[in-house]
Amino acid sequence: MFTTVAVDIPIFDALTYSIPPELQGVVVPGQLVQVPFRNKARVGLVMEVDAPPPEGFDVKKIRAVVDVIDPHPLLHDEDLKFLKFVAEYYMYSLGDVVKTAIPSSARVQAMKTYSLVSDAAPWDELSEGLQNALAALASDTKTVQTLKEETGETLQALSELERLGLVEVAYVDDAKVKVKTERYYAFADEPDFTPGNRQLEILQIIKGQDRVAISEIRARVPSPHSSLKSLVNRGVLKTWEEEVYRDPFKNSEVKPPKAITLNEAQADAVQRITAPLSDRSFGGFLLHGVTGSGKTEVYARVIRAAREQGRNALILLPEIALTPQFVAIFRGHFGDDIAVLHSGLTPAEKFDQWRRIKRGEATIVIGARSAIFAPLSDIGVIVVDEEHDPSFKQEEGTRYNARDLALMRGKLSNAVVILGSATPSLESYRNAQEGRIGYVQLPERAGAGELPEVRIVDLRSEKEADPLLQAITPPLMREVEAGVEAKKQSILFLNRRGFSPCVICNECGHIWRCPDCDVSLTYHRSQESLRCHHCDYSIRLPEKCPTCLATGIGPRGVGTEQLENMLKERRPTWRVGRLDRDTGTGHGLREIIGRFGRHELDVLIGTQMVTKGHDFPNVTTVGVVQADQSLNFPDFRAAERTYQLISQVAGRAGRGEDAGTVWIQAFDPEHFSLRCAVAHDFQAFAEEELRLRKELRYPPFTHMVAIKFEARSDAAVSQAARDYAFAARRRIRHHSPNFDHVLVVGPAIAPIERLRGRTRFQVIFRGERRSEVRKLVQCVLADNAYFELNRQKHKTVRITIDVDPVNLL
């Protein structure tokens, strides 16, 4: 028998191994197994059993599976099909995809060990090799692989020791995360002696209860261990250990569900989206609802319908900043039957949440993009909230897009997939317009709320000398002041963290730059440091210029830290907070959002972390400090992202009973993305942007794949990029007309030329037919005739494939 195993090595396909007789019937798909690879043992995931051997390969040379690490499959058959699709579509090895999909804490790295049973039967009838094995075990526990090497016996022969009961089997792993257990005590029998005072206190706690945890006893009785041990030894109490989960919801709130009557649009949306659930068929929908239109309530109703059929739900969020809010809402609706998966969890918490999901103890999973790989069975609904957000695209390892994978996983599970957004991505919007997925609109805010009035300030006409009023123009400042006086709240959005984006010598103009990245260093006053936001390189703020030795060093530009400091200094009675990557990590995120939600802050200054899905009913004023900042990025999606950011942050205003006002400060107020944001007119923006994209042959009218190159040597990376681009054009010339519609752009230096000490190039493939683009890229990657020597030549160059790239900087 043969099996295919996905091993974490840079080979696209799973590897074929034979199954030794003692493991036949034991090895099943989805298990973790130990297999030999070259001179090492590797852990891999079983993808298929009863697989045919590779064609033209001597089956006698196929190596055997060493052992099964975990007899319980880690993934279901449906999950394995999903991983195969991910590997094939994104052109990554199955091993890479498995590594991405399964948390490291759940990937047990174990070795089977034998230890000698003390009362083992005589060895006389055993072979000499097995006797030698037992003799070796007499002094120490050994791994099966070590015994095999020392005795020359086969795994099948050594397994005879297990069958005869001569050895004790254990698995030793080096996992840093272990199962957490709690010791429990329960009453067993009345004491036949007079208990001491502390023992009586313990018995009073335990009597009448099914069980009591040691942690509860310790909280009420000091140093109870000797008393407990005595009561157990005398048969008064019984004790045992059970696995317990670490609680990721500790100190988090639960929002009781409100009695909400759906408006006509919401009711129609629920009816349309739940229709495929009745016959367990796939249904993909773009839920296009303005900010505050009640999309979350639609999600909850659809999930409830799925749960009534006994099916499960998966909710994907773009930011962990949204997780506490969503968890609070959905715990109010569905209780504690919820698991969370995101990077904010500790490895131990993530380990426990994964086990809960795998065991079917959680039927709703909420998380960031990696939650798309959650081992959730019988999925009925997948929700992708804020589906337009670029953070759904993974930029390290396997470069997948969780939004697109949600549709594929929904097809495999015959589930309903909801892509929700007030500002849909143009890819999803065009798919809906062409009928590939359903289009459901929520054109009005739920309840009595109205969309906020949006006003624009032309920064070209503002000539204030006051630094604060240069950042927050007088019209916006007056609006914020009025809001604070009226006990209302304001949000100021500035997508630039730190105190100042750069520091310049006033004498010679020297700019402090990162030595490893092609960017200037950002000044952080709280740390008195200059820091790179890409590689985290930092230095203390220098006292003088290294070029001219002058001491006149000045920060230039405004970041969120400086804006916060200026407001606190000039408006000392205001309660001002800041939400960005510097303050919003770990518990700081929950604390800041909680304080703002409880109106313990009057003004919240933040980066795009404040734009995504938060519901603060008391916010009446929103200010966009530098609205057209993102328009200047060298990215064909710059206008789309600008429109989305502004519309999303504007949507935080006026969500309660009071009307909201949004002020947009810009140097280019006539740009169509800003004009459409002011008018809340997505259709007009989409029509203009799609017209430009079609004319320039950009997605969604073409499909794109980028091959990216990084190396410490400028010459090596440029040569590799040229070789791949030449191979692509060579393929086009020799296989025309198969690739006539594919455009190869580059090789070109990336807009950010250097990151983390590596020079970056890219070659981009674009074409109207996805199959042609993919085929050309695959041909280039597999062109052994041309690249047999160049593989060695380019060994110092990191080459990655980015299918449907989102970030081209």
mmCIF file of C-alpha atoms in Angstrom, residues 373-513:
data_model
loop_
_atom_site.group_PDB
_atom_site.id
_atom_site.type_symbol
_atom_site.label_atom_id
_atom_site.label_comp_id
_atom_site.label_asym_id
_atom_site.label_seq_id
_atom_site.Cartn_x
_atom_site.Cartn_y
_atom_site.Cartn_z
ATOM 1 C CA PHE A 373 -8.386 27.052 7.666
ATOM 2 C CA ALA A 374 -10.264 26.275 10.900
ATOM 3 C CA PRO A 375 -11.102 22.517 11.138
ATOM 4 C CA LEU A 376 -14.823 23.257 11.257
ATOM 5 C CA SER A 377 -17.094 20.552 9.903
ATOM 6 C CA ASP A 378 -20.474 20.926 8.170
ATOM 7 C CA ILE A 379 -20.169 24.647 7.513
ATOM 8 C CA GLY A 380 -23.492 26.257 6.632
ATOM 9 C CA VAL A 381 -22.478 29.934 6.514
ATOM 10 C CA ILE A 382 -19.225 31.796 5.875
ATOM 11 C CA VAL A 383 -19.249 35.549 6.496
ATOM 12 C CA VAL A 384 -16.441 37.801 5.238
ATOM 13 C CA ASP A 385 -17.034 41.164 6.886
ATOM 14 C CA GLU A 386 -15.429 44.248 5.273
ATOM 15 C CA GLU A 387 -14.571 41.988 2.337
ATOM 16 C CA HIS A 388 -12.820 44.847 0.519
ATOM 17 C CA ASP A 389 -10.050 45.038 3.108
ATOM 18 C CA PRO A 390 -6.559 44.245 1.766
ATOM 19 C CA SER A 391 -5.561 42.583 5.054
ATOM 20 C CA PHE A 392 -7.439 39.449 3.951
ATOM 21 C CA LYS A 393 -4.439 38.869 1.673
ATOM 22 C CA GLN A 394 -1.564 36.996 3.310
ATOM 23 C CA GLU A 395 1.779 38.621 2.483
ATOM 24 C CA GLU A 396 4.124 36.017 4.019
ATOM 25 C CA GLY A 397 4.403 32.294 3.368
ATOM 26 C CA THR A 398 1.553 31.039 1.180
ATOM 27 C CA ARG A 399 0.119 34.223 -0.314
ATOM 28 C CA TYR A 400 -3.588 33.376 -0.172
ATOM 29 C CA ASN A 401 -6.603 35.686 -0.108
ATOM 30 C CA ALA A 402 -9.074 34.607 2.592
ATOM 31 C CA ARG A 403 -11.957 36.370 0.832
ATOM 32 C CA ASP A 404 -11.481 34.361 -2.352
ATOM 33 C CA LEU A 405 -10.863 31.131 -0.424
ATOM 34 C CA ALA A 406 -14.121 31.675 1.469
ATOM 35 C CA LEU A 407 -16.009 31.240 -1.798
ATOM 36 C CA MET A 408 -14.097 28.068 -2.601
ATOM 37 C CA ARG A 409 -14.586 26.602 0.848
ATOM 38 C CA GLY A 410 -18.261 27.479 0.608
ATOM 39 C CA LYS A 411 -18.511 25.510 -2.646
ATOM 40 C CA LEU A 412 -16.843 22.465 -1.076
ATOM 41 C CA SER A 413 -19.185 22.655 1.931
ATOM 42 C CA ASN A 414 -22.346 23.597 -0.008
ATOM 43 C CA ALA A 415 -22.538 26.630 2.234
ATOM 44 C CA VAL A 416 -23.781 30.191 1.929
ATOM 45 C CA VAL A 417 -20.973 32.756 1.627
ATOM 46 C CA ILE A 418 -21.665 36.414 2.456
ATOM 47 C CA LEU A 419 -19.174 39.072 1.354
ATOM 48 C CA GLY A 420 -20.241 42.136 3.323
ATOM 49 C CA SER A 421 -19.076 45.707 2.804
ATOM 50 C CA ALA A 422 -20.185 49.291 2.489
ATOM 51 C CA THR A 423 -17.421 49.797 -0.077
ATOM 52 C CA PRO A 424 -17.066 46.517 -1.994
ATOM 53 C CA SER A 425 -13.860 45.622 -3.772
ATOM 54 C CA LEU A 426 -14.225 46.160 -7.492
ATOM 55 C CA GLU A 427 -13.447 42.473 -8.067
ATOM 56 C CA SER A 428 -16.438 41.394 -5.951
ATOM 57 C CA TYR A 429 -18.649 44.136 -7.357
ATOM 58 C CA ARG A 430 -17.952 43.098 -10.950
ATOM 59 C CA ASN A 431 -18.519 39.429 -10.070
ATOM 60 C CA ALA A 432 -21.912 40.432 -8.703
ATOM 61 C CA GLN A 433 -22.747 42.584 -11.727
ATOM 62 C CA GLU A 434 -21.925 39.674 -14.034
ATOM 63 C CA GLY A 435 -24.043 37.234 -12.019
ATOM 64 C CA ARG A 436 -21.232 35.067 -10.647
ATOM 65 C CA ILE A 437 -22.486 35.818 -7.138
ATOM 66 C CA GLY A 438 -25.734 37.325 -5.907
ATOM 67 C CA TYR A 439 -26.027 41.066 -5.287
ATOM 68 C CA VAL A 440 -27.971 42.165 -2.203
ATOM 69 C CA GLN A 441 -28.272 45.833 -1.244
ATOM 70 C CA LEU A 442 -28.994 47.613 2.036
ATOM 71 C CA PRO A 443 -29.264 51.181 0.727
ATOM 72 C CA GLU A 444 -30.307 52.906 3.977
ATOM 73 C CA ARG A 445 -29.180 52.962 7.575
ATOM 74 C CA ALA A 446 -31.127 50.784 9.974
ATOM 75 C CA GLY A 447 -33.503 52.540 12.336
ATOM 76 C CA ALA A 448 -33.860 56.297 12.167
ATOM 77 C CA GLY A 449 -30.208 57.020 11.395
ATOM 78 C CA GLU A 450 -29.160 59.010 8.354
ATOM 79 C CA LEU A 451 -25.865 59.006 6.510
ATOM 80 C CA PRO A 452 -23.635 61.842 7.764
ATOM 81 C CA GLU A 453 -23.224 65.111 5.939
ATOM 82 C CA VAL A 454 -19.768 65.235 4.342
ATOM 83 C CA ARG A 455 -17.922 68.507 3.841
ATOM 84 C CA ILE A 456 -14.552 69.040 2.203
ATOM 85 C CA VAL A 457 -11.799 71.510 3.159
ATOM 86 C CA ASP A 458 -9.349 72.612 0.459
ATOM 87 C CA LEU A 459 -5.954 72.604 2.192
ATOM 88 C CA ARG A 460 -4.517 74.771 -0.591
ATOM 89 C CA SER A 461 -6.516 77.718 0.740
ATOM 90 C CA GLU A 462 -5.683 77.134 4.425
ATOM 91 C CA LYS A 463 -2.638 79.216 5.444
ATOM 92 C CA GLU A 464 -2.612 78.831 9.231
ATOM 93 C CA ALA A 465 0.635 79.482 11.138
ATOM 94 C CA ASP A 466 -0.508 77.508 14.176
ATOM 95 C CA PRO A 467 0.801 73.896 13.830
ATOM 96 C CA LEU A 468 -2.348 72.500 15.425
ATOM 97 C CA LEU A 469 -4.609 74.365 13.004
ATOM 98 C CA GLN A 470 -2.389 73.295 10.116
ATOM 99 C CA ALA A 471 -3.224 69.698 11.029
ATOM 100 C CA ILE A 472 -6.814 70.290 12.124
ATOM 101 C CA THR A 473 -8.212 73.180 10.112
ATOM 102 C CA PRO A 474 -10.445 75.761 11.855
ATOM 103 C CA PRO A 475 -13.752 74.419 10.470
ATOM 104 C CA LEU A 476 -12.954 70.907 11.743
ATOM 105 C CA MET A 477 -11.620 72.225 15.067
ATOM 106 C CA ARG A 478 -14.812 74.208 15.675
ATOM 107 C CA GLU A 479 -16.882 71.081 14.983
ATOM 108 C CA VAL A 480 -14.835 68.992 17.424
ATOM 109 C CA GLU A 481 -15.035 71.707 20.098
ATOM 110 C CA ALA A 482 -18.821 71.908 19.723
ATOM 111 C CA GLY A 483 -19.059 68.142 20.022
ATOM 112 C CA VAL A 484 -17.010 68.034 23.237
ATOM 113 C CA GLU A 485 -19.136 70.807 24.749
ATOM 114 C CA ALA A 486 -22.295 68.866 23.836
ATOM 115 C CA LYS A 487 -20.888 65.677 25.479
ATOM 116 C CA LYS A 488 -20.440 64.042 22.093
ATOM 117 C CA GLN A 489 -17.418 62.246 20.676
ATOM 118 C CA SER A 490 -15.146 62.736 17.675
ATOM 119 C CA ILE A 491 -12.793 60.570 15.622
ATOM 120 C CA LEU A 492 -9.771 62.029 13.830
ATOM 121 C CA PHE A 493 -8.319 59.759 11.156
ATOM 122 C CA LEU A 494 -4.678 60.120 10.149
ATOM 123 C CA ASN A 495 -3.149 57.096 8.446
ATOM 124 C CA ARG A 496 0.382 57.790 9.653
ATOM 125 C CA ARG A 497 1.546 56.588 13.052
ATOM 126 C CA GLY A 498 4.450 57.988 15.035
ATOM 127 C CA PHE A 499 5.248 61.608 15.873
ATOM 128 C CA SER A 500 6.659 62.625 12.480
ATOM 129 C CA PRO A 501 7.205 60.584 9.305
ATOM 130 C CA CYS A 502 10.781 61.847 8.890
ATOM 131 C CA VAL A 503 13.556 63.869 10.526
ATOM 132 C CA ILE A 504 15.629 66.366 8.501
ATOM 133 C CA CYS A 505 18.768 68.358 9.203
ATOM 134 C CA ASN A 506 17.823 72.039 8.951
ATOM 135 C CA GLU A 507 21.315 72.959 7.639
ATOM 136 C CA CYS A 508 22.132 70.426 4.898
ATOM 137 C CA GLY A 509 18.823 68.641 4.367
ATOM 138 C CA HIS A 510 20.087 65.199 5.416
ATOM 139 C CA ILE A 511 17.207 62.743 5.940
ATOM 140 C CA TRP A 512 17.625 59.813 8.302
ATOM 141 C CA ARG A 513 16.808 56.633 6.411
#
